[in-house]
């Protein structure tokens, strides 16, 4: 299968290309606006990898994909918060499967309704949000709550390592909802919380405690309905350096007060300046998913799944779901045609070889259900 990675030389695209290059059923094409960067990566990964100069916003994208005989498009060229579904529409028109790493709430949540008909008609599969959320996060919830009669709360927190490589597009996506009112399912009803405004303590199994602030991601909208959560669904991000976390809180308040209209315009400046905090951080990051509810024996349960990623390997995690799904498609595994979010598409044990490859450690902890 000819697999084309859009944004293939970017922060996440590079990792996906390196993971897929050399797969016996994949001929890899690295695509982006900068042909020299694409060629440099193609030379590095080898395996007859091809580079293609391609603009994901080009009006003739479908024709270009068809001319290249692409079987699967992996879209990593974010940020997705400000994008429409042009790449997915081009993929459907060209008869390609499609996977993206989108984390934009509206982009992911509205994707199935917008694109299902086009991909069903083409007999192809499209998956949005094939990343840490909701692909891995839902896999964790499925594993932790297997057999439970009800789920009361789901609380997820991502804790990136300060020194891990950062992408400017990812930072722009994060800043886009800094200080914006976010609908959150809390105490059995929809309420609003300001993005990044009020960090609260979070504990981890193998990381020092941090403060995490609410972020606007698809899980906040998908999980209450998918898992019939009775009380609350929360998602937070916890930066390693407290000063950096506080800086985001200040930006959130400035936006709330009308003194800062578009924080995402600071992405390039903050991306360059972020290294100033690196001396205060470590190469250790991770994630925790906590759930509570009633198990199959009608007993209250509270469990947590932790992952720790050392040596700055944390950015590999957002790439894993796309890599796993791409391999499945290339190997001819049947997947339903149409457009889907990644919620529940992959079991947690499918990620285990990827965790092991990067030396990541996971823990499942039974916690006091009364807390």
mmCIF file of C-alpha atoms in Angstrom:
data_model
loop_
_atom_site.group_PDB
_atom_site.id
_atom_site.type_symbol
_atom_site.label_atom_id
_atom_site.label_comp_id
_atom_site.label_asym_id
_atom_site.label_seq_id
_atom_site.Cartn_x
_atom_site.Cartn_y
_atom_site.Cartn_z
ATOM 1 C CA UNK A 1 0.000 0.000 0.000
ATOM 2 C CA UNK A 2 1.214 3.488 -0.865
ATOM 3 C CA UNK A 3 0.998 5.419 2.421
ATOM 4 C CA UNK A 4 1.412 9.197 2.275
ATOM 5 C CA UNK A 5 2.172 11.136 5.465
ATOM 6 C CA UNK A 6 1.188 14.810 5.242
ATOM 7 C CA UNK A 7 3.446 16.938 7.399
ATOM 8 C CA UNK A 8 5.754 13.950 7.318
ATOM 9 C CA UNK A 9 8.879 15.817 8.443
ATOM 10 C CA UNK A 10 7.142 17.537 11.388
ATOM 11 C CA UNK A 11 7.383 16.665 15.080
ATOM 12 C CA UNK A 12 4.901 13.782 14.937
ATOM 13 C CA UNK A 13 5.088 13.039 11.217
ATOM 14 C CA UNK A 14 8.795 12.208 11.475
ATOM 15 C CA UNK A 15 8.129 9.634 14.169
ATOM 16 C CA UNK A 16 5.322 8.017 12.181
ATOM 17 C CA UNK A 17 7.473 7.875 9.042
ATOM 18 C CA UNK A 18 10.347 6.230 10.899
ATOM 19 C CA UNK A 19 7.957 3.648 12.386
ATOM 20 C CA UNK A 20 6.310 2.765 9.057
ATOM 21 C CA UNK A 21 9.392 2.813 6.810
ATOM 22 C CA UNK A 22 10.530 -0.677 5.998
ATOM 23 C CA UNK A 23 7.173 -2.339 6.700
ATOM 24 C CA UNK A 24 6.870 -5.072 4.055
ATOM 25 C CA UNK A 25 3.349 -4.003 3.019
ATOM 26 C CA UNK A 26 4.021 -0.248 2.967
ATOM 27 C CA UNK A 27 5.612 2.004 0.370
ATOM 28 C CA UNK A 28 6.079 5.277 2.238
ATOM 29 C CA UNK A 29 5.721 8.769 0.775
ATOM 30 C CA UNK A 30 6.790 11.741 2.922
ATOM 31 C CA UNK A 31 4.812 14.823 1.941
ATOM 32 C CA UNK A 32 4.856 18.503 2.823
ATOM 33 C CA UNK A 33 5.310 21.965 1.372
ATOM 34 C CA UNK A 34 9.110 21.846 1.781
ATOM 35 C CA UNK A 35 10.533 19.304 -0.664
ATOM 36 C CA UNK A 36 14.074 19.563 0.684
ATOM 37 C CA UNK A 37 12.964 18.710 4.243
ATOM 38 C CA UNK A 38 10.916 15.793 2.930
ATOM 39 C CA UNK A 39 13.877 14.545 0.910
ATOM 40 C CA UNK A 40 16.243 14.849 3.862
ATOM 41 C CA UNK A 41 13.989 12.654 5.988
ATOM 42 C CA UNK A 42 13.465 10.205 3.125
ATOM 43 C CA UNK A 43 17.246 9.855 2.799
ATOM 44 C CA UNK A 44 17.495 9.241 6.547
ATOM 45 C CA UNK A 45 14.828 6.537 6.830
ATOM 46 C CA UNK A 46 15.770 4.773 3.598
ATOM 47 C CA UNK A 47 13.753 1.706 2.493
ATOM 48 C CA UNK A 48 13.082 3.318 -0.912
ATOM 49 C CA UNK A 49 11.011 5.992 0.811
ATOM 50 C CA UNK A 50 9.765 8.668 -1.573
ATOM 51 C CA UNK A 51 9.403 12.413 -0.962
ATOM 52 C CA UNK A 52 6.583 14.508 -2.426
ATOM 53 C CA UNK A 53 6.160 18.287 -2.458
ATOM 54 C CA UNK A 54 2.499 18.657 -1.519
ATOM 55 C CA UNK A 55 0.366 21.405 -0.006
ATOM 56 C CA UNK A 56 -2.473 19.958 2.057
ATOM 57 C CA UNK A 57 -4.560 23.027 1.175
ATOM 58 C CA UNK A 58 -4.081 22.594 -2.601
ATOM 59 C CA UNK A 59 -7.408 22.658 -4.515
ATOM 60 C CA UNK A 60 -6.268 19.729 -6.683
ATOM 61 C CA UNK A 61 -5.191 17.544 -3.762
ATOM 62 C CA UNK A 62 -7.562 14.722 -4.727
ATOM 63 C CA UNK A 63 -6.121 14.578 -8.237
ATOM 64 C CA UNK A 64 -2.570 14.502 -6.853
ATOM 65 C CA UNK A 65 -3.423 11.660 -4.492
ATOM 66 C CA UNK A 66 -5.051 9.719 -7.303
ATOM 67 C CA UNK A 67 -2.062 10.276 -9.600
ATOM 68 C CA UNK A 68 0.254 8.904 -6.892
ATOM 69 C CA UNK A 69 -2.033 5.882 -6.380
ATOM 70 C CA UNK A 70 -2.225 6.557 -2.633
ATOM 71 C CA UNK A 71 -3.977 3.924 -0.543
ATOM 72 C CA UNK A 72 -3.798 5.724 2.804
ATOM 73 C CA UNK A 73 -3.323 9.360 3.813
ATOM 74 C CA UNK A 74 -2.042 10.081 7.332
ATOM 75 C CA UNK A 75 -2.686 13.746 8.102
ATOM 76 C CA UNK A 76 -0.332 15.205 10.742
ATOM 77 C CA UNK A 77 -0.186 18.805 9.495
ATOM 78 C CA UNK A 78 -1.860 20.621 12.389
ATOM 79 C CA UNK A 79 -3.062 22.605 14.130
ATOM 80 C CA UNK A 80 -6.494 21.110 13.431
ATOM 81 C CA UNK A 81 -8.502 23.613 15.485
ATOM 82 C CA UNK A 82 -8.622 26.011 12.537
ATOM 83 C CA UNK A 83 -8.939 23.421 9.755
ATOM 84 C CA UNK A 84 -11.918 22.191 7.765
ATOM 85 C CA UNK A 85 -12.116 18.685 6.286
ATOM 86 C CA UNK A 86 -10.424 19.430 2.968
ATOM 87 C CA UNK A 87 -7.781 16.705 3.282
ATOM 88 C CA UNK A 88 -10.335 14.083 4.288
ATOM 89 C CA UNK A 89 -12.627 15.109 1.421
ATOM 90 C CA UNK A 90 -9.736 14.831 -1.030
ATOM 91 C CA UNK A 91 -8.854 11.397 0.334
ATOM 92 C CA UNK A 92 -12.434 10.175 -0.095
ATOM 93 C CA UNK A 93 -12.581 11.545 -3.636
ATOM 94 C CA UNK A 94 -9.300 9.813 -4.469
ATOM 95 C CA UNK A 95 -10.465 6.512 -2.965
ATOM 96 C CA UNK A 96 -7.946 6.552 -0.096
ATOM 97 C CA UNK A 97 -8.213 5.489 3.508
ATOM 98 C CA UNK A 98 -7.591 8.389 5.905
ATOM 99 C CA UNK A 99 -6.139 8.783 9.416
ATOM 100 C CA UNK A 100 -5.399 12.008 11.277
ATOM 101 C CA UNK A 101 -3.860 13.032 14.603
ATOM 102 C CA UNK A 102 -6.427 15.761 15.257
ATOM 103 C CA UNK A 103 -6.985 16.896 18.830
ATOM 104 C CA UNK A 104 -9.374 19.759 18.060
ATOM 105 C CA UNK A 105 -12.680 19.140 19.830
ATOM 106 C CA UNK A 106 -14.989 20.304 17.067
ATOM 107 C CA UNK A 107 -12.822 18.789 14.315
ATOM 108 C CA UNK A 108 -12.937 15.326 15.887
ATOM 109 C CA UNK A 109 -16.451 15.316 17.324
ATOM 110 C CA UNK A 110 -18.114 16.601 14.132
ATOM 111 C CA UNK A 111 -16.005 14.464 11.768
ATOM 112 C CA UNK A 112 -18.173 11.304 11.578
ATOM 113 C CA UNK A 113 -21.361 13.192 10.695
ATOM 114 C CA UNK A 114 -19.562 15.329 8.129
ATOM 115 C CA UNK A 115 -17.522 12.608 6.401
ATOM 116 C CA UNK A 116 -19.273 9.259 6.937
ATOM 117 C CA UNK A 117 -21.290 9.356 3.714
ATOM 118 C CA UNK A 118 -18.276 10.202 1.531
ATOM 119 C CA UNK A 119 -16.105 7.385 2.899
ATOM 120 C CA UNK A 120 -18.944 4.867 2.965
ATOM 121 C CA UNK A 121 -19.621 5.594 -0.715
ATOM 122 C CA UNK A 122 -15.915 5.178 -1.470
ATOM 123 C CA UNK A 123 -15.743 1.937 0.527
ATOM 124 C CA UNK A 124 -12.870 3.363 2.563
ATOM 125 C CA UNK A 125 -12.156 3.927 6.243
ATOM 126 C CA UNK A 126 -11.493 7.312 7.842
ATOM 127 C CA UNK A 127 -10.368 7.684 11.465
ATOM 128 C CA UNK A 128 -9.969 11.016 13.219
ATOM 129 C CA UNK A 129 -8.185 11.632 16.522
ATOM 130 C CA UNK A 130 -5.836 8.661 16.133
ATOM 131 C CA UNK A 131 -3.606 9.909 18.913
ATOM 132 C CA UNK A 132 -3.277 9.968 22.705
ATOM 133 C CA UNK A 133 -6.866 11.202 22.864
ATOM 134 C CA UNK A 134 -9.253 9.624 22.296
ATOM 135 C CA UNK A 135 -7.524 6.497 20.902
ATOM 136 C CA UNK A 136 -5.242 5.620 23.823
ATOM 137 C CA UNK A 137 -7.385 7.242 26.513
ATOM 138 C CA UNK A 138 -10.454 5.215 25.469
ATOM 139 C CA UNK A 139 -8.382 2.024 25.287
ATOM 140 C CA UNK A 140 -7.329 2.638 28.898
ATOM 141 C CA UNK A 141 -10.899 3.293 30.066
ATOM 142 C CA UNK A 142 -12.108 0.134 28.298
ATOM 143 C CA UNK A 143 -9.415 -1.908 30.051
ATOM 144 C CA UNK A 144 -9.900 -0.376 33.498
ATOM 145 C CA UNK A 145 -13.704 -0.598 33.461
ATOM 146 C CA UNK A 146 -14.221 -3.942 31.715
ATOM 147 C CA UNK A 147 -17.403 -5.524 33.047
ATOM 148 C CA UNK A 148 -18.393 -2.565 35.217
ATOM 149 C CA UNK A 149 -22.085 -1.810 35.505
ATOM 150 C CA UNK A 150 -21.572 1.958 35.571
ATOM 151 C CA UNK A 151 -18.841 4.583 35.308
ATOM 152 C CA UNK A 152 -19.069 7.616 37.571
ATOM 153 C CA UNK A 153 -15.927 9.587 36.714
ATOM 154 C CA UNK A 154 -13.107 9.646 34.172
ATOM 155 C CA UNK A 155 -10.170 11.930 34.972
ATOM 156 C CA UNK A 156 -7.226 12.087 32.561
ATOM 157 C CA UNK A 157 -4.045 14.113 32.881
ATOM 158 C CA UNK A 158 -1.137 14.303 30.447
ATOM 159 C CA UNK A 159 2.207 15.369 31.918
ATOM 160 C CA UNK A 160 4.786 16.109 29.190
ATOM 161 C CA UNK A 161 8.494 16.236 29.945
ATOM 162 C CA UNK A 162 9.845 19.779 29.813
ATOM 163 C CA UNK A 163 12.796 18.718 27.646
ATOM 164 C CA UNK A 164 10.804 16.664 25.146
ATOM 165 C CA UNK A 165 10.781 18.039 21.575
ATOM 166 C CA UNK A 166 7.921 20.467 21.040
ATOM 167 C CA UNK A 167 6.065 21.313 17.845
ATOM 168 C CA UNK A 168 4.999 24.886 17.102
ATOM 169 C CA UNK A 169 1.691 23.660 15.639
ATOM 170 C CA UNK A 170 0.942 21.729 18.838
ATOM 171 C CA UNK A 171 1.679 24.822 20.917
ATOM 172 C CA UNK A 172 -0.605 26.936 18.707
ATOM 173 C CA UNK A 173 -3.385 24.386 19.185
ATOM 174 C CA UNK A 174 -2.953 24.493 22.967
ATOM 175 C CA UNK A 175 -2.929 28.291 23.067
ATOM 176 C CA UNK A 176 -6.088 28.508 20.934
ATOM 177 C CA UNK A 177 -8.301 27.544 23.906
ATOM 178 C CA UNK A 178 -6.230 29.256 26.612
ATOM 179 C CA UNK A 179 -8.712 31.393 28.572
ATOM 180 C CA UNK A 180 -11.713 30.159 26.566
ATOM 181 C CA UNK A 181 -14.826 28.831 28.376
ATOM 182 C CA UNK A 182 -14.853 25.044 27.868
ATOM 183 C CA UNK A 183 -18.018 22.914 28.290
ATOM 184 C CA UNK A 184 -17.217 20.162 30.789
ATOM 185 C CA UNK A 185 -19.420 17.323 32.110
ATOM 186 C CA UNK A 186 -19.221 17.898 35.855
ATOM 187 C CA UNK A 187 -21.493 16.738 38.698
ATOM 188 C CA UNK A 188 -23.889 15.213 36.188
ATOM 189 C CA UNK A 189 -24.432 18.365 34.128
ATOM 190 C CA UNK A 190 -22.677 20.553 31.585
ATOM 191 C CA UNK A 191 -20.709 23.400 33.117
ATOM 192 C CA UNK A 192 -17.981 25.713 31.824
ATOM 193 C CA UNK A 193 -14.358 25.932 32.902
ATOM 194 C CA UNK A 194 -11.694 28.276 31.557
ATOM 195 C CA UNK A 195 -8.943 26.563 29.607
ATOM 196 C CA UNK A 196 -5.584 26.578 31.475
ATOM 197 C CA UNK A 197 -6.890 28.984 34.120
ATOM 198 C CA UNK A 198 -7.039 27.070 37.407
ATOM 199 C CA UNK A 199 -4.412 24.338 37.816
ATOM 200 C CA UNK A 200 -5.040 21.753 40.546
ATOM 201 C CA UNK A 201 -2.730 19.089 42.042
ATOM 202 C CA UNK A 202 -2.346 15.729 40.262
ATOM 203 C CA UNK A 203 -0.411 12.723 41.571
ATOM 204 C CA UNK A 204 1.432 10.168 39.437
ATOM 205 C CA UNK A 205 2.970 6.787 40.144
ATOM 206 C CA UNK A 206 6.470 7.449 38.773
ATOM 207 C CA UNK A 207 6.487 11.248 38.353
ATOM 208 C CA UNK A 208 6.598 14.002 40.919
ATOM 209 C CA UNK A 209 3.220 15.631 41.653
ATOM 210 C CA UNK A 210 2.251 18.452 39.312
ATOM 211 C CA UNK A 211 -0.549 20.955 38.836
ATOM 212 C CA UNK A 212 -2.860 20.273 35.907
ATOM 213 C CA UNK A 213 -5.237 22.671 34.131
ATOM 214 C CA UNK A 214 -8.335 21.921 32.046
ATOM 215 C CA UNK A 215 -7.764 21.576 28.292
ATOM 216 C CA UNK A 216 -10.330 21.417 25.490
ATOM 217 C CA UNK A 217 -10.024 18.001 23.859
ATOM 218 C CA UNK A 218 -12.505 15.581 22.217
ATOM 219 C CA UNK A 219 -12.779 13.245 25.230
ATOM 220 C CA UNK A 220 -14.661 15.915 27.186
ATOM 221 C CA UNK A 221 -17.528 15.624 24.702
ATOM 222 C CA UNK A 222 -17.196 12.027 23.480
ATOM 223 C CA UNK A 223 -16.797 10.181 26.775
ATOM 224 C CA UNK A 224 -19.926 11.303 28.696
ATOM 225 C CA UNK A 225 -22.154 9.807 26.004
ATOM 226 C CA UNK A 226 -19.961 6.862 24.922
ATOM 227 C CA UNK A 227 -19.421 5.582 28.477
ATOM 228 C CA UNK A 228 -22.680 6.929 29.976
ATOM 229 C CA UNK A 229 -20.651 8.678 32.669
ATOM 230 C CA UNK A 230 -22.933 9.659 35.521
ATOM 231 C CA UNK A 231 -20.863 12.361 37.228
ATOM 232 C CA UNK A 232 -17.751 13.888 35.651
ATOM 233 C CA UNK A 233 -15.272 13.714 32.778
ATOM 234 C CA UNK A 234 -12.138 15.817 33.191
ATOM 235 C CA UNK A 235 -9.016 16.279 31.101
ATOM 236 C CA UNK A 236 -6.008 18.268 32.261
ATOM 237 C CA UNK A 237 -2.463 18.939 31.168
ATOM 238 C CA UNK A 238 0.271 19.294 33.776
ATOM 239 C CA UNK A 239 3.496 21.001 32.729
ATOM 240 C CA UNK A 240 6.648 19.929 34.539
ATOM 241 C CA UNK A 241 7.922 23.410 35.381
ATOM 242 C CA UNK A 242 5.598 25.334 37.663
ATOM 243 C CA UNK A 243 6.619 28.675 36.137
ATOM 244 C CA UNK A 244 5.485 27.480 32.701
ATOM 245 C CA UNK A 245 2.156 26.303 34.115
ATOM 246 C CA UNK A 246 1.703 29.673 35.817
ATOM 247 C CA UNK A 247 2.495 31.484 32.560
ATOM 248 C CA UNK A 248 -0.370 29.679 30.846
ATOM 249 C CA UNK A 249 -2.663 30.622 33.735
ATOM 250 C CA UNK A 250 -1.720 34.279 33.316
ATOM 251 C CA UNK A 251 -2.406 34.124 29.569
ATOM 252 C CA UNK A 252 -5.788 32.548 30.302
ATOM 253 C CA UNK A 253 -6.741 35.374 32.630
ATOM 254 C CA UNK A 254 -5.512 38.035 30.200
ATOM 255 C CA UNK A 255 -7.739 36.549 27.521
ATOM 256 C CA UNK A 256 -10.691 36.290 29.917
ATOM 257 C CA UNK A 257 -10.308 39.987 30.747
ATOM 258 C CA UNK A 258 -10.098 40.944 27.063
ATOM 259 C CA UNK A 259 -6.468 42.058 27.174
ATOM 260 C CA UNK A 260 -5.216 39.278 24.894
ATOM 261 C CA UNK A 261 -7.366 38.318 21.929
ATOM 262 C CA UNK A 262 -5.479 35.487 20.227
ATOM 263 C CA UNK A 263 -2.843 33.783 22.388
ATOM 264 C CA UNK A 264 -2.112 31.322 19.584
ATOM 265 C CA UNK A 265 -0.313 34.142 17.772
ATOM 266 C CA UNK A 266 2.347 33.861 20.478
ATOM 267 C CA UNK A 267 3.094 30.252 19.504
ATOM 268 C CA UNK A 268 6.233 30.999 17.485
ATOM 269 C CA UNK A 269 7.664 33.259 20.206
ATOM 270 C CA UNK A 270 6.852 30.806 23.001
ATOM 271 C CA UNK A 271 8.196 27.911 20.949
ATOM 272 C CA UNK A 272 11.546 29.666 20.650
ATOM 273 C CA UNK A 273 11.552 30.757 24.277
ATOM 274 C CA UNK A 274 10.372 27.474 25.764
ATOM 275 C CA UNK A 275 13.921 26.205 25.959
ATOM 276 C CA UNK A 276 14.616 28.716 28.733
ATOM 277 C CA UNK A 277 12.763 26.402 31.133
ATOM 278 C CA UNK A 278 14.506 23.219 29.981
ATOM 279 C CA UNK A 279 17.240 23.459 32.614
ATOM 280 C CA UNK A 280 14.500 23.259 35.268
ATOM 281 C CA UNK A 281 12.956 20.117 33.794
ATOM 282 C CA UNK A 282 13.756 16.490 33.109
ATOM 283 C CA UNK A 283 13.323 14.030 30.217
ATOM 284 C CA UNK A 284 10.558 12.197 32.161
ATOM 285 C CA UNK A 285 6.895 12.611 31.239
ATOM 286 C CA UNK A 286 3.744 10.549 31.492
ATOM 287 C CA UNK A 287 0.004 10.286 31.777
ATOM 288 C CA UNK A 288 -2.618 9.058 34.212
ATOM 289 C CA UNK A 289 -6.225 7.967 33.661
ATOM 290 C CA UNK A 290 -8.376 7.610 36.785
ATOM 291 C CA UNK A 291 -11.821 6.035 36.726
ATOM 292 C CA UNK A 292 -14.444 5.351 39.375
ATOM 293 C CA UNK A 293 -17.711 3.480 39.258
ATOM 294 C CA UNK A 294 -19.533 0.255 40.142
ATOM 295 C CA UNK A 295 -18.003 -3.061 39.093
ATOM 296 C CA UNK A 296 -19.689 -6.306 37.992
ATOM 297 C CA UNK A 297 -20.083 -7.370 41.638
ATOM 298 C CA UNK A 298 -21.933 -4.133 42.463
ATOM 299 C CA UNK A 299 -18.943 -2.875 44.448
ATOM 300 C CA UNK A 300 -17.563 0.682 44.242
ATOM 301 C CA UNK A 301 -14.193 0.802 42.489
ATOM 302 C CA UNK A 302 -11.572 3.427 41.784
ATOM 303 C CA UNK A 303 -8.627 2.547 39.582
ATOM 304 C CA UNK A 304 -5.788 4.416 37.883
ATOM 305 C CA UNK A 305 -3.573 3.600 34.899
ATOM 306 C CA UNK A 306 -0.206 5.344 34.752
ATOM 307 C CA UNK A 307 2.471 5.500 32.084
ATOM 308 C CA UNK A 308 5.952 6.979 32.488
ATOM 309 C CA UNK A 309 8.048 7.831 29.439
ATOM 310 C CA UNK A 310 11.694 8.642 30.090
ATOM 311 C CA UNK A 311 14.538 9.864 27.818
ATOM 312 C CA UNK A 312 12.244 12.389 26.072
ATOM 313 C CA UNK A 313 10.275 9.558 24.440
ATOM 314 C CA UNK A 314 6.906 11.016 25.463
ATOM 315 C CA UNK A 315 6.116 12.460 21.999
ATOM 316 C CA UNK A 316 6.110 8.908 20.630
ATOM 317 C CA UNK A 317 2.822 8.244 22.460
ATOM 318 C CA UNK A 318 0.617 10.554 20.322
ATOM 319 C CA UNK A 319 1.889 8.738 17.207
ATOM 320 C CA UNK A 320 1.189 5.164 18.280
ATOM 321 C CA UNK A 321 -2.495 4.851 17.366
ATOM 322 C CA UNK A 322 -1.923 6.128 13.822
ATOM 323 C CA UNK A 323 1.005 3.726 13.409
ATOM 324 C CA UNK A 324 -1.028 0.758 14.636
ATOM 325 C CA UNK A 325 -4.039 1.583 12.451
ATOM 326 C CA UNK A 326 -1.849 2.182 9.383
ATOM 327 C CA UNK A 327 -0.239 -1.233 9.802
ATOM 328 C CA UNK A 328 -3.662 -2.863 10.102
ATOM 329 C CA UNK A 329 -4.883 -1.270 6.889
ATOM 330 C CA UNK A 330 -1.673 -2.076 5.005
ATOM 331 C CA UNK A 331 -1.835 -5.690 6.148
ATOM 332 C CA UNK A 332 -5.375 -6.008 4.828
ATOM 333 C CA UNK A 333 -7.190 -6.241 8.153
ATOM 334 C CA UNK A 334 -10.847 -5.448 7.687
ATOM 335 C CA UNK A 335 -12.027 -2.151 9.147
ATOM 336 C CA UNK A 336 -15.535 -0.753 8.750
ATOM 337 C CA UNK A 337 -15.952 1.715 5.908
ATOM 338 C CA UNK A 338 -17.130 5.204 6.762
ATOM 339 C CA UNK A 339 -15.842 7.923 9.088
ATOM 340 C CA UNK A 340 -15.187 7.361 12.785
ATOM 341 C CA UNK A 341 -13.496 8.817 15.789
ATOM 342 C CA UNK A 342 -10.766 6.609 17.222
ATOM 343 C CA UNK A 343 -12.776 5.985 20.409
ATOM 344 C CA UNK A 344 -12.636 2.290 21.253
ATOM 345 C CA UNK A 345 -10.985 1.238 17.984
ATOM 346 C CA UNK A 346 -7.831 -0.189 19.575
ATOM 347 C CA UNK A 347 -7.482 -2.353 22.699
ATOM 348 C CA UNK A 348 -4.904 -1.339 25.282
ATOM 349 C CA UNK A 349 -2.839 -4.505 24.704
ATOM 350 C CA UNK A 350 -2.257 -3.388 21.093
ATOM 351 C CA UNK A 351 -0.137 -0.529 22.450
ATOM 352 C CA UNK A 352 2.005 -2.771 24.673
ATOM 353 C CA UNK A 353 4.725 -3.544 22.056
ATOM 354 C CA UNK A 354 5.050 0.175 21.326
ATOM 355 C CA UNK A 355 5.407 1.002 25.022
ATOM 356 C CA UNK A 356 8.057 -1.710 25.361
ATOM 357 C CA UNK A 357 9.950 -0.468 22.308
ATOM 358 C CA UNK A 358 10.520 2.891 24.007
ATOM 359 C CA UNK A 359 11.093 1.527 27.516
ATOM 360 C CA UNK A 360 7.879 3.021 28.880
ATOM 361 C CA UNK A 361 6.560 1.706 32.179
ATOM 362 C CA UNK A 362 2.872 1.282 33.007
ATOM 363 C CA UNK A 363 1.084 0.666 36.300
ATOM 364 C CA UNK A 364 -2.505 -0.126 37.258
ATOM 365 C CA UNK A 365 -3.265 1.010 40.789
ATOM 366 C CA UNK A 366 -6.354 0.158 42.832
ATOM 367 C CA UNK A 367 -7.261 3.295 44.770
ATOM 368 C CA UNK A 368 -9.547 3.926 47.719
ATOM 369 C CA UNK A 369 -13.057 4.017 46.260
ATOM 370 C CA UNK A 370 -14.316 6.270 49.044
ATOM 371 C CA UNK A 371 -12.129 9.177 47.914
#
